[in-house]
PDB file of C-alpha atoms in Angstrom:
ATOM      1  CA  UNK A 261      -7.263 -18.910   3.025  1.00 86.00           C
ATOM      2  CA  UNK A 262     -10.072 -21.405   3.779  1.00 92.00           C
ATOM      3  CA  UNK A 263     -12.428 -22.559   1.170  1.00 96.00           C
ATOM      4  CA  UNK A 264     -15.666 -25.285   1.440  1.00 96.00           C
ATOM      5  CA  UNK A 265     -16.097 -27.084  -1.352  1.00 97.00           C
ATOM      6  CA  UNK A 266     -19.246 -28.755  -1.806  1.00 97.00           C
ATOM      7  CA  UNK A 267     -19.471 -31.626  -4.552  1.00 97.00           C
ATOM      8  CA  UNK A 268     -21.124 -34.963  -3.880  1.00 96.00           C
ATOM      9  CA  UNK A 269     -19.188 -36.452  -6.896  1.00 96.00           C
ATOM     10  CA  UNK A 270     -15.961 -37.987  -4.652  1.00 95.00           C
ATOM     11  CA  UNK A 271     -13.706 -38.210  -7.259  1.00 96.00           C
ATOM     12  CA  UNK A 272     -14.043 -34.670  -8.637  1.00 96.00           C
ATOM     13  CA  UNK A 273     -14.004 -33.580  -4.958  1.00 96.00           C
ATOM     14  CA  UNK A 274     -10.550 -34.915  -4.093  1.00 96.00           C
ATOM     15  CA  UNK A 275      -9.063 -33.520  -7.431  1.00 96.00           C
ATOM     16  CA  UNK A 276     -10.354 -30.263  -6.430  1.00 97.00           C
ATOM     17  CA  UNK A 277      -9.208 -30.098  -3.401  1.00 95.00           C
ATOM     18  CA  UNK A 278      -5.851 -31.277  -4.019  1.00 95.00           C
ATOM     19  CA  UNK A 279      -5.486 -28.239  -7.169  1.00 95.00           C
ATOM     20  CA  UNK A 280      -6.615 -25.992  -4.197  1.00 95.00           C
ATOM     21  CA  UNK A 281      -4.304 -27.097  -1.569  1.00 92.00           C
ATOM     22  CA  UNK A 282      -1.283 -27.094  -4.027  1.00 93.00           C
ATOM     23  CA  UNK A 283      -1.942 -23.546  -4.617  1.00 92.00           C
ATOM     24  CA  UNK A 284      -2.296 -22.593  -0.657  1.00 89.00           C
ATOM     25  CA  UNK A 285      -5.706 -23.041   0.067  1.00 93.00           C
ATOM     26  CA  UNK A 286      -7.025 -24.911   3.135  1.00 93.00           C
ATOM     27  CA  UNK A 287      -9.928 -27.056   1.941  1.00 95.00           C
ATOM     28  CA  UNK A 288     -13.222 -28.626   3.680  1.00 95.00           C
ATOM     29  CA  UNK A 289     -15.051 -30.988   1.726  1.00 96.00           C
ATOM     30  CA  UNK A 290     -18.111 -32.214   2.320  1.00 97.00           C
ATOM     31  CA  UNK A 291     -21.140 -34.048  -0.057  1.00 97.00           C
ATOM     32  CA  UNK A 292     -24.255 -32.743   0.155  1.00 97.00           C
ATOM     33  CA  UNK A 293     -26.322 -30.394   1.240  1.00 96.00           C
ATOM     34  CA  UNK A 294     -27.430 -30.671   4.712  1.00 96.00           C
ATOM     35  CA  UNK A 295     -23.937 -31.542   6.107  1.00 96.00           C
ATOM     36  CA  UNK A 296     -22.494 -27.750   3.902  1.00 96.00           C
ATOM     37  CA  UNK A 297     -25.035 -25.934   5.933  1.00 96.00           C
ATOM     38  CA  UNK A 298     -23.809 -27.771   9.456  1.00 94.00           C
ATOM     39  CA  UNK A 299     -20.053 -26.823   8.708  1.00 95.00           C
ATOM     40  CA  UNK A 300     -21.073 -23.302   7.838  1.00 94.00           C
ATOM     41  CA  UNK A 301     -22.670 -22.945  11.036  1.00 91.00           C
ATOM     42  CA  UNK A 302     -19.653 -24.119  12.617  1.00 88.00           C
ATOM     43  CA  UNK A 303     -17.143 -22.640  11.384  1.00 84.00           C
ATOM     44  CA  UNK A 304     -15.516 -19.152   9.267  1.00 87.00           C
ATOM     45  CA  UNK A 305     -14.956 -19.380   5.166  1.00 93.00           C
ATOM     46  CA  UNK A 306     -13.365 -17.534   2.666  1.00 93.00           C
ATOM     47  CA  UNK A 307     -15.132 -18.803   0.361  1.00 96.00           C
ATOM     48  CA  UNK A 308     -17.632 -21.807  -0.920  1.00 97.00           C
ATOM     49  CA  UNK A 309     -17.325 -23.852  -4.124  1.00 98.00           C
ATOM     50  CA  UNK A 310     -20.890 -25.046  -4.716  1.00 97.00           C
ATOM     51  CA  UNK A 311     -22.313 -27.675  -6.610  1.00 97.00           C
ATOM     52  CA  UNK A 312     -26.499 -27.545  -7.845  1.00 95.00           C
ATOM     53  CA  UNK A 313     -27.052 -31.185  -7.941  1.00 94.00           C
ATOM     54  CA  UNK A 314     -26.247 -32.340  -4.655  1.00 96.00           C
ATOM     55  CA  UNK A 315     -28.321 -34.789  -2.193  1.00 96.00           C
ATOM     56  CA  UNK A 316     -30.404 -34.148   1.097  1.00 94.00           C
ATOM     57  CA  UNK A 317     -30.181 -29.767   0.057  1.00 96.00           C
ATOM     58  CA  UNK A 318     -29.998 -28.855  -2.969  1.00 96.00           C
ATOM     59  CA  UNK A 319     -27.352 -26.345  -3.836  1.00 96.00           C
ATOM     60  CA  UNK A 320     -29.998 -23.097  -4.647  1.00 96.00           C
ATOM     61  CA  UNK A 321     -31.504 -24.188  -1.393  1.00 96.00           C
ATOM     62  CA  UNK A 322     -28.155 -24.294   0.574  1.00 97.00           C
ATOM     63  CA  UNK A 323     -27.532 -20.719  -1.261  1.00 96.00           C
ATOM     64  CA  UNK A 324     -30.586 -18.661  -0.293  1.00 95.00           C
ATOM     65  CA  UNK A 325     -30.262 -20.370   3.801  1.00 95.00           C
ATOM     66  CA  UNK A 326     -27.139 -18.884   3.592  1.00 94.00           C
ATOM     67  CA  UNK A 327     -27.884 -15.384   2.746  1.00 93.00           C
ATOM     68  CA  UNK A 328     -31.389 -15.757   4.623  1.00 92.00           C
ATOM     69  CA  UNK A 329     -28.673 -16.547   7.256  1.00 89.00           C
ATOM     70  CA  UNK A 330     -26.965 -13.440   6.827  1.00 88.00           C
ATOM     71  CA  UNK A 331     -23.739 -15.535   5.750  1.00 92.00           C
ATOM     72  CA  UNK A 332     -22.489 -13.225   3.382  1.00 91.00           C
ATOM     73  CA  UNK A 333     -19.360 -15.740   2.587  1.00 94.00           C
ATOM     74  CA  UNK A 334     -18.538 -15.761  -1.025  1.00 95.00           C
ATOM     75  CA  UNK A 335     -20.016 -18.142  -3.259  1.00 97.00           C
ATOM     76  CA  UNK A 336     -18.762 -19.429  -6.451  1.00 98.00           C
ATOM     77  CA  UNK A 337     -21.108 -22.180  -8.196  1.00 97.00           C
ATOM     78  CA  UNK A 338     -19.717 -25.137  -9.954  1.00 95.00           C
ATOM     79  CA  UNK A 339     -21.860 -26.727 -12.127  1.00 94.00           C
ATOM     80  CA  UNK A 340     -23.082 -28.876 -15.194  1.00 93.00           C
ATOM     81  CA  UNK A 341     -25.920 -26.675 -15.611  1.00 92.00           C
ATOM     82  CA  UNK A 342     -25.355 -24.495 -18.461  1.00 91.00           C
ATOM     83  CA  UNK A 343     -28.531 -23.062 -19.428  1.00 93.00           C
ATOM     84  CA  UNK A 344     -28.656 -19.205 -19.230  1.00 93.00           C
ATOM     85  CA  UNK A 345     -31.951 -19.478 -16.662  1.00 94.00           C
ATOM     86  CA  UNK A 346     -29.423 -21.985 -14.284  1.00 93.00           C
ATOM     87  CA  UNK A 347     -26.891 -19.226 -13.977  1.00 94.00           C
ATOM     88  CA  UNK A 348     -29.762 -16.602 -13.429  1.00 95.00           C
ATOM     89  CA  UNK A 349     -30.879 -18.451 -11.113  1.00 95.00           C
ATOM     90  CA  UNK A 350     -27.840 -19.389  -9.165  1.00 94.00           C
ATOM     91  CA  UNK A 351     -26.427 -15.004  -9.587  1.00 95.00           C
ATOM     92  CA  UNK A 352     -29.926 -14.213  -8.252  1.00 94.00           C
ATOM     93  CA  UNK A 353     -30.058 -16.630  -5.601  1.00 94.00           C
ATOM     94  CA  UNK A 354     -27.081 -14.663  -3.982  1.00 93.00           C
ATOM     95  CA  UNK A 355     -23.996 -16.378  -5.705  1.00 96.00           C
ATOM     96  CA  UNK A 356     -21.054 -13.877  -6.784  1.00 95.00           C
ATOM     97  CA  UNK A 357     -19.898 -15.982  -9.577  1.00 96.00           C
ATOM     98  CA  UNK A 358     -20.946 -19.174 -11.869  1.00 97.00           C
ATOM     99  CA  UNK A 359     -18.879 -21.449 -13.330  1.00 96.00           C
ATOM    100  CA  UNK A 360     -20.074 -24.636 -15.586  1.00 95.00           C
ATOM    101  CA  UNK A 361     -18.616 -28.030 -15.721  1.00 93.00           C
ATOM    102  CA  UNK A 362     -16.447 -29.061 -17.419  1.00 92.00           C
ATOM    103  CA  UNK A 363     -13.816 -26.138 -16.812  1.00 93.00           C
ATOM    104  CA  UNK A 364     -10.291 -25.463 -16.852  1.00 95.00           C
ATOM    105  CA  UNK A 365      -8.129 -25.252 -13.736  1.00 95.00           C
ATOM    106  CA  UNK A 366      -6.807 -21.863 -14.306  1.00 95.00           C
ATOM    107  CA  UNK A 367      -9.799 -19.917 -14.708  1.00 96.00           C
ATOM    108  CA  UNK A 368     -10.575 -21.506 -12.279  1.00 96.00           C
ATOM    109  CA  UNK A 369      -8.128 -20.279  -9.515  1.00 96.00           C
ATOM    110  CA  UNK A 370      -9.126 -16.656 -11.566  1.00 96.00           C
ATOM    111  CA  UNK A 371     -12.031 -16.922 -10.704  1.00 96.00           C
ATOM    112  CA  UNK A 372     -11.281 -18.414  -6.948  1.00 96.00           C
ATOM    113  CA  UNK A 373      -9.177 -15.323  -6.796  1.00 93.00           C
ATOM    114  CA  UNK A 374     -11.312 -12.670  -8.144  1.00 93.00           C
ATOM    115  CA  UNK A 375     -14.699 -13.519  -6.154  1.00 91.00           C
ATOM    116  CA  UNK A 376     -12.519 -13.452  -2.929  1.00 87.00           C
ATOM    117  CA  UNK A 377     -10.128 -10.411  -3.963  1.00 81.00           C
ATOM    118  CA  UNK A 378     -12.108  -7.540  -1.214  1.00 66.00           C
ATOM    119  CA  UNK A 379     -10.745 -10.033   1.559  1.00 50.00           C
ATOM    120  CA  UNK A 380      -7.736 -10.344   0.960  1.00 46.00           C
ATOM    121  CA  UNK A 381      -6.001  -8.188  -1.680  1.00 47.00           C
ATOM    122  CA  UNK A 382      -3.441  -5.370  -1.146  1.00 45.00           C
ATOM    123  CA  UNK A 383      -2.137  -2.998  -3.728  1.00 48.00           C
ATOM    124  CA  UNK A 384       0.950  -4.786  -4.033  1.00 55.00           C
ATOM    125  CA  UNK A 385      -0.390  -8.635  -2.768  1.00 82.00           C
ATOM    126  CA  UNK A 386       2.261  -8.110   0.140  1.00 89.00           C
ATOM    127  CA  UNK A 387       0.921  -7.459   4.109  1.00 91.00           C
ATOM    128  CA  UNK A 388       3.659  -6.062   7.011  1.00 93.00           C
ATOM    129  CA  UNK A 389       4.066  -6.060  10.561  1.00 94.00           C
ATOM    130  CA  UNK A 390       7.056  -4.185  12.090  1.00 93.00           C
ATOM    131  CA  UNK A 391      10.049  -5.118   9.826  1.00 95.00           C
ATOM    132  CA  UNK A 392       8.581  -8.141   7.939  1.00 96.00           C
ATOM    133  CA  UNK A 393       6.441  -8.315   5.005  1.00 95.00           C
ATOM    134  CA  UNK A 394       4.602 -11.295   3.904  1.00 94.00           C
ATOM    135  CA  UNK A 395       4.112 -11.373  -0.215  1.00 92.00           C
ATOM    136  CA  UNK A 396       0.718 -13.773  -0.592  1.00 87.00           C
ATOM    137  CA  UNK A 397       2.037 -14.059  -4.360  1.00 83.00           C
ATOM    138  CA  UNK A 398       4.868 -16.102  -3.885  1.00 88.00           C
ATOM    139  CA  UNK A 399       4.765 -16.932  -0.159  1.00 91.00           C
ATOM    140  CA  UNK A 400       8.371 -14.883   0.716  1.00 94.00           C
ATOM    141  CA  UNK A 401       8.568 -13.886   4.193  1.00 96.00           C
ATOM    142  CA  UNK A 402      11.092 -10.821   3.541  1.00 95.00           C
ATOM    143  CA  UNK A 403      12.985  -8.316   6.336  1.00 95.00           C
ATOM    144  CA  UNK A 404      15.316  -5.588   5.496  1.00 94.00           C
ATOM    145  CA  UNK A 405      17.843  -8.324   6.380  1.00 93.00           C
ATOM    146  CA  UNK A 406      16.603 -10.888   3.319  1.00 93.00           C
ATOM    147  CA  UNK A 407      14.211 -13.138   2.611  1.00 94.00           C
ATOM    148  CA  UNK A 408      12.867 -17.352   2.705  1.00 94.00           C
ATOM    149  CA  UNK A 409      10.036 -18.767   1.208  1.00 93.00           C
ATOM    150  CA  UNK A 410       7.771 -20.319   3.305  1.00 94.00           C
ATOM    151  CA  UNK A 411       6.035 -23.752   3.327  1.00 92.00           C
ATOM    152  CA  UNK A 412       2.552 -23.767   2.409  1.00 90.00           C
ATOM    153  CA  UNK A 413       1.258 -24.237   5.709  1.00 92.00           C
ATOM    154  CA  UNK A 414       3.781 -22.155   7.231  1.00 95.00           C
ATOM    155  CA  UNK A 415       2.275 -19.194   4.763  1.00 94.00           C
ATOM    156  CA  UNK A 416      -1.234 -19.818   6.029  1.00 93.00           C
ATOM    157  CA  UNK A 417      -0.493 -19.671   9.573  1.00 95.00           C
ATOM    158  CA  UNK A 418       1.713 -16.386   9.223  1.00 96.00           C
ATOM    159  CA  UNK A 419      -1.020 -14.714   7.303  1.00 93.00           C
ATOM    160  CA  UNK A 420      -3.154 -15.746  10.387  1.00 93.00           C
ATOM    161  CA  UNK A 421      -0.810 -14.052  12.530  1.00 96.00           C
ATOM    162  CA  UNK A 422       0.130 -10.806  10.381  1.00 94.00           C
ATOM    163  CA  UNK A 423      -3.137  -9.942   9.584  1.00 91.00           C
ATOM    164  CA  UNK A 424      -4.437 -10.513  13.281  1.00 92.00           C
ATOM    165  CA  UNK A 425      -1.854  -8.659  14.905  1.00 91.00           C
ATOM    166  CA  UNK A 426      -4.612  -6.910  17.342  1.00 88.00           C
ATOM    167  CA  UNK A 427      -5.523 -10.517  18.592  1.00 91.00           C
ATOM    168  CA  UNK A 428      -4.186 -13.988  20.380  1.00 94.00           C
ATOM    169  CA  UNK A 429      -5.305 -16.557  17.429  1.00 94.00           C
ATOM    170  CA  UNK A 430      -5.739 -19.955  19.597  1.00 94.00           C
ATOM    171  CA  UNK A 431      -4.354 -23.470  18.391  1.00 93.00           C
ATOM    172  CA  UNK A 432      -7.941 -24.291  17.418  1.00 91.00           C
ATOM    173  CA  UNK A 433      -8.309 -21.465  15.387  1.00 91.00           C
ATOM    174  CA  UNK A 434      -4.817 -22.376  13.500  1.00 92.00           C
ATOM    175  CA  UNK A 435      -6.018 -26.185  13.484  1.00 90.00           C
ATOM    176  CA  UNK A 436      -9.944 -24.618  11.813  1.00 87.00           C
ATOM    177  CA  UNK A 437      -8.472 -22.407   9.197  1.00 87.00           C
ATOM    178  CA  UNK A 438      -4.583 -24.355   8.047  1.00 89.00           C
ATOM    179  CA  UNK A 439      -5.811 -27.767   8.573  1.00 86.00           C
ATOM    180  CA  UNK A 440      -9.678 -27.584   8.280  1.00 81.00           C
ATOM    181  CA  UNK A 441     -12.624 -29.815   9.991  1.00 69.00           C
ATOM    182  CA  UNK A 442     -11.019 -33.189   8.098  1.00 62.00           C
ATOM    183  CA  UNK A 443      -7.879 -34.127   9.981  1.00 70.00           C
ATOM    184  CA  UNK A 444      -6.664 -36.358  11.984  1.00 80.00           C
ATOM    185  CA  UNK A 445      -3.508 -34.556  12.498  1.00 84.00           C
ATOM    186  CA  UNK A 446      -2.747 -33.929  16.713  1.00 89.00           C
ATOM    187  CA  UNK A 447      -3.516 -30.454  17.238  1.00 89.00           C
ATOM    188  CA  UNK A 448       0.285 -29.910  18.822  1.00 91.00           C
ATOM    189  CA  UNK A 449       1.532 -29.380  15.682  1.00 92.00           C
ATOM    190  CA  UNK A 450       0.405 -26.379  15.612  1.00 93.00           C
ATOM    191  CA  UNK A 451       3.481 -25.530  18.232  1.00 93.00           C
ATOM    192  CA  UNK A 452       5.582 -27.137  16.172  1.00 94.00           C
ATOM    193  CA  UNK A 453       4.733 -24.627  13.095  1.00 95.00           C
ATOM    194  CA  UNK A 454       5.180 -22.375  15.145  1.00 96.00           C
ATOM    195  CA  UNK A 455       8.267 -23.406  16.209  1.00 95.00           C
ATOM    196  CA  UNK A 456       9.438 -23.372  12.302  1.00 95.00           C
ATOM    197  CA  UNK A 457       8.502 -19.379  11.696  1.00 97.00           C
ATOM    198  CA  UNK A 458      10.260 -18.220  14.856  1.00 96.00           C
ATOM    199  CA  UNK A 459      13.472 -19.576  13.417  1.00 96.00           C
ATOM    200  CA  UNK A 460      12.996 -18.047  10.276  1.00 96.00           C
ATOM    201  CA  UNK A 461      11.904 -14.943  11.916  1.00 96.00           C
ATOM    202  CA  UNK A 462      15.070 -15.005  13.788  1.00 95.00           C
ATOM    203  CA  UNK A 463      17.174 -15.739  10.605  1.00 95.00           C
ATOM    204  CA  UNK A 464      15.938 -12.798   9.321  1.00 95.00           C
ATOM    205  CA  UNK A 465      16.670 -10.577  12.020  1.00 95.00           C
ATOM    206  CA  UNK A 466      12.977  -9.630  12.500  1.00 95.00           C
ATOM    207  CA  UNK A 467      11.888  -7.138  15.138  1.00 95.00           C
ATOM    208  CA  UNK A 468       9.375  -9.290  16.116  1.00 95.00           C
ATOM    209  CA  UNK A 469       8.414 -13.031  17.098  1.00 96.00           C
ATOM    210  CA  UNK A 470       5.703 -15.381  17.830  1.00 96.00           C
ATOM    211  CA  UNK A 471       4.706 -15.657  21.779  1.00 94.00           C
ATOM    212  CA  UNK A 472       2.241 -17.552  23.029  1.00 92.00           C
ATOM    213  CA  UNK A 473      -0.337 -16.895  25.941  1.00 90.00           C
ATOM    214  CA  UNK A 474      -0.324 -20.058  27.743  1.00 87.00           C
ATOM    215  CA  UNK A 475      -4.041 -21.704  27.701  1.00 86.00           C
ATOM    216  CA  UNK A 476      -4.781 -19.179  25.020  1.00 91.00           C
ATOM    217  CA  UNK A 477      -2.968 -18.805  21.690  1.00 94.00           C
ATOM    218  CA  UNK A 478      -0.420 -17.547  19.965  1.00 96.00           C
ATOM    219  CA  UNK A 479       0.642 -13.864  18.492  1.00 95.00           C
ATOM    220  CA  UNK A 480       3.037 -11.690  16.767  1.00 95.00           C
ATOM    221  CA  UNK A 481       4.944  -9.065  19.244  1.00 94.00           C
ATOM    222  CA  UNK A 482       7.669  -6.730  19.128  1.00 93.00           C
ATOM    223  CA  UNK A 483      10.778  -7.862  20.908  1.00 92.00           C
ATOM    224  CA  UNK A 484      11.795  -4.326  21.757  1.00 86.00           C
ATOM    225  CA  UNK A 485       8.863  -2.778  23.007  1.00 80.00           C
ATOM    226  CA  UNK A 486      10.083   0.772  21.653  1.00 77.00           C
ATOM    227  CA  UNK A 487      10.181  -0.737  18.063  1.00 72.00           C
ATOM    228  CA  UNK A 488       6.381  -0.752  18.796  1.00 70.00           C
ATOM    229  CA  UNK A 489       5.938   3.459  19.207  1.00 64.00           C
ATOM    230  CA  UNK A 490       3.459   4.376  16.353  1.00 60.00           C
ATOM    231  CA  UNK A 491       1.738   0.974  15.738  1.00 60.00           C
ATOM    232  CA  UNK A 492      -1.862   1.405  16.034  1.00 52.00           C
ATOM    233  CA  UNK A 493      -1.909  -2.166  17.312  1.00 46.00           C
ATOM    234  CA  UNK A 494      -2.135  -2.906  21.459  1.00 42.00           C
ATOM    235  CA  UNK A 495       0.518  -5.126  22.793  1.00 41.00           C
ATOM    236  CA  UNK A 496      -0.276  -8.465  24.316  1.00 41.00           C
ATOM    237  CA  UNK A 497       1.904  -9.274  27.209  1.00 37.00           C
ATOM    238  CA  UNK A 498       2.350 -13.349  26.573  1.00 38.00           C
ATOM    239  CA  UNK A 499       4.557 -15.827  27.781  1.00 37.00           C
ATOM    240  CA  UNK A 500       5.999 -18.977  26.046  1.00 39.00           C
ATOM    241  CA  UNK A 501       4.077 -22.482  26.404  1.00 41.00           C
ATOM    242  CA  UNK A 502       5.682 -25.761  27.321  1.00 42.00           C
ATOM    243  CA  UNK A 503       6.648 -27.344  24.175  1.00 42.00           C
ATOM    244  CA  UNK A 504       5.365 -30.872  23.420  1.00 42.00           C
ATOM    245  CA  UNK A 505       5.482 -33.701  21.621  1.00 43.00           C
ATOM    246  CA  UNK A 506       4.203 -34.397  18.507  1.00 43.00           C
ATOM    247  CA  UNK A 507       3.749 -37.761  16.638  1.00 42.00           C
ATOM    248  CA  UNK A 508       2.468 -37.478  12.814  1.00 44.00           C
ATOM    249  CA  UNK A 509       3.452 -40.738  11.475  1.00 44.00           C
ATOM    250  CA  UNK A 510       6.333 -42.623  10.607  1.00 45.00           C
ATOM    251  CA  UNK A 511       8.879 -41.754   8.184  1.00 46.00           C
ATOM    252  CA  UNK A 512       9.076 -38.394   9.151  1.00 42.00           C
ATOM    253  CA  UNK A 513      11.940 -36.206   9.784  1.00 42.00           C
ATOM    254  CA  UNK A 514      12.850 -35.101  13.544  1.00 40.00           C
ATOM    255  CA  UNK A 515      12.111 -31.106  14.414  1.00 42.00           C
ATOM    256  CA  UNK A 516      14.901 -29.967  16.511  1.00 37.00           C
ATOM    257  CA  UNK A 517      14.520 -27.303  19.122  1.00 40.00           C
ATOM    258  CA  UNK A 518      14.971 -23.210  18.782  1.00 39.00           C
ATOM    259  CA  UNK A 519      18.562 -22.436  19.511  1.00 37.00           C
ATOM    260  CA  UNK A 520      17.082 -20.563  22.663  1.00 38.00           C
ATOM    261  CA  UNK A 521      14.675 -23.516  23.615  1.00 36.00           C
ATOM    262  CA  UNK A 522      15.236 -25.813  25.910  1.00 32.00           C
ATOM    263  CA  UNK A 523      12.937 -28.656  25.381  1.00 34.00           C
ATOM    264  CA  UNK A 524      12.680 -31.088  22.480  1.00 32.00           C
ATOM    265  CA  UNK A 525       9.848 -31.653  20.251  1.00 35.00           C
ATOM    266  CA  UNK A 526       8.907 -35.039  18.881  1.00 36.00           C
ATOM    267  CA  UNK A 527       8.116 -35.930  15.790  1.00 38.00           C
ATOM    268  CA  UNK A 528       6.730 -33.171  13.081  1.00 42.00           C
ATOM    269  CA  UNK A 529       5.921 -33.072   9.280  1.00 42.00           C
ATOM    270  CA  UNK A 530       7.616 -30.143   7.766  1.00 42.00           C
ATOM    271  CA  UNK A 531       6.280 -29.005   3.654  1.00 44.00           C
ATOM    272  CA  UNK A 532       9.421 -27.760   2.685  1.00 40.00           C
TER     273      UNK A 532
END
């Protein structure tokens, strides 16, 4: 899940983000006001954490653009304003939820989770495709054959996948919603994920895999096409990319090949 936080105090911003990328979150920061209305234009949230007092825009003014906009993103507002007219304001202005400074972390995450819940929540917090299920509460990728918990990363890009099963989700579209707008990491690691839930796919004896369109992207499909009979979902005929290599920094341990690939990757940082 992708979030855009919006805080012009630095410090605060960092701690933030880091809370929300332990807990599985991809996070774009950014300072004020004008430069939160150029990333929304540029790219899909989940969500936006908004501070009131920010330069250039104010936050209200940021707000109402957005909805003016049509942006119907959710908006939670993060703020030292405490007076009852502030959070009026902000509610009225088109935020779903309003949160004064200072807070605790867990509520919040609640309250993260709650304004964002009618995206992503299933009865049971777990999403399928074929014979794997993905559970979003703990991040176990499960088959009838057992189960591995994934990396956080790893758990953001298979949620990509699962829940865009009718669809060939490109590396830039990985590199936009796992790793966000501030990177500097090569956009080939993206293959290189990839390359890490294949083998736990195949560990797990699941009926399907990860193939990749070459020049396009990359999605799940069955590897018996009968297995597919009665899924309302149309099969993309793909074929595998050349792998490449990958250099993230030194220090970092070597990714070996699939069993069934020939070529070697370089260099790749795993979150395990």
């Amino acid at each position: 899940m992708r979030l855009l936080l919006v805080e012009d105090e630095k410090s605060l911003s960092r701690a933030i983000a880091a809370i929300l990328k332990k807990n599985a979150y991809s996070v774009d920061m950014v300072y004020d006001g004008e430069e939160a209305l150029a990333f929304l234009r540029m790219g899909e949230y989940d969500g936006v954490i908004l501070d009131l007092m920010i330069p250039r825009i104010d936050g209200i003014t940021v707000l109402r653009t957005m909805r003016e906009n049509g942006n119907h993103t959710p908006v939670l507002i993060l703020s030292a304003r405490t007076e009852t007219d502030d959070k009026v304001m902000g509610l009225d202005s088109g935020a779903n939820d309003y949160l004064a400074k200072p807070f605790e972390v867990k509520e919040l995450l609640a309250r993260i989770r709650a304004m964002t819940r009618p995206v992503i929540q299933k009865p049971d917090q777990t999403i399928s495709y074929g014979n794997v299920t993905l559970n979003r509460a703990n991040y176990m990728l499960s088959t009838p054959s057992g189960s591995v918990r994934l990396a956080n990363k790893e758990f953001q890009m298979m949620e990509v996948l699962i829940t865009n099963t009718d669809s060939v989700t490109s590396s830039e579209k990985f590199m936009e919603k796992v790793w966000g707008f501030d990177t500097n990491t090569e956009i080939n690691v993206v293959w290189v994920y990839v390359s890490y839930l294949r083998r736990k796919l195949k560990m797990l004896d699941a009926n399907v895999t990860i193939r990749a369109t070459r020049g396009v992207g990359y999605c799940l499909e069955f590897i018996d096409p009968n297995d597919a009979i009665g899924v309302d979902t149309p099969k993309v005929v793909a074929y595998p990319e050349k792998p490449v290599s990958v250099s993230l920094g030194e220090g970092v341990p070597e990714v070996l090949p699939l069993p069934d690939e020939a070529e070697s990757f370089g260099n790749a940082e795993s979150e395990e």
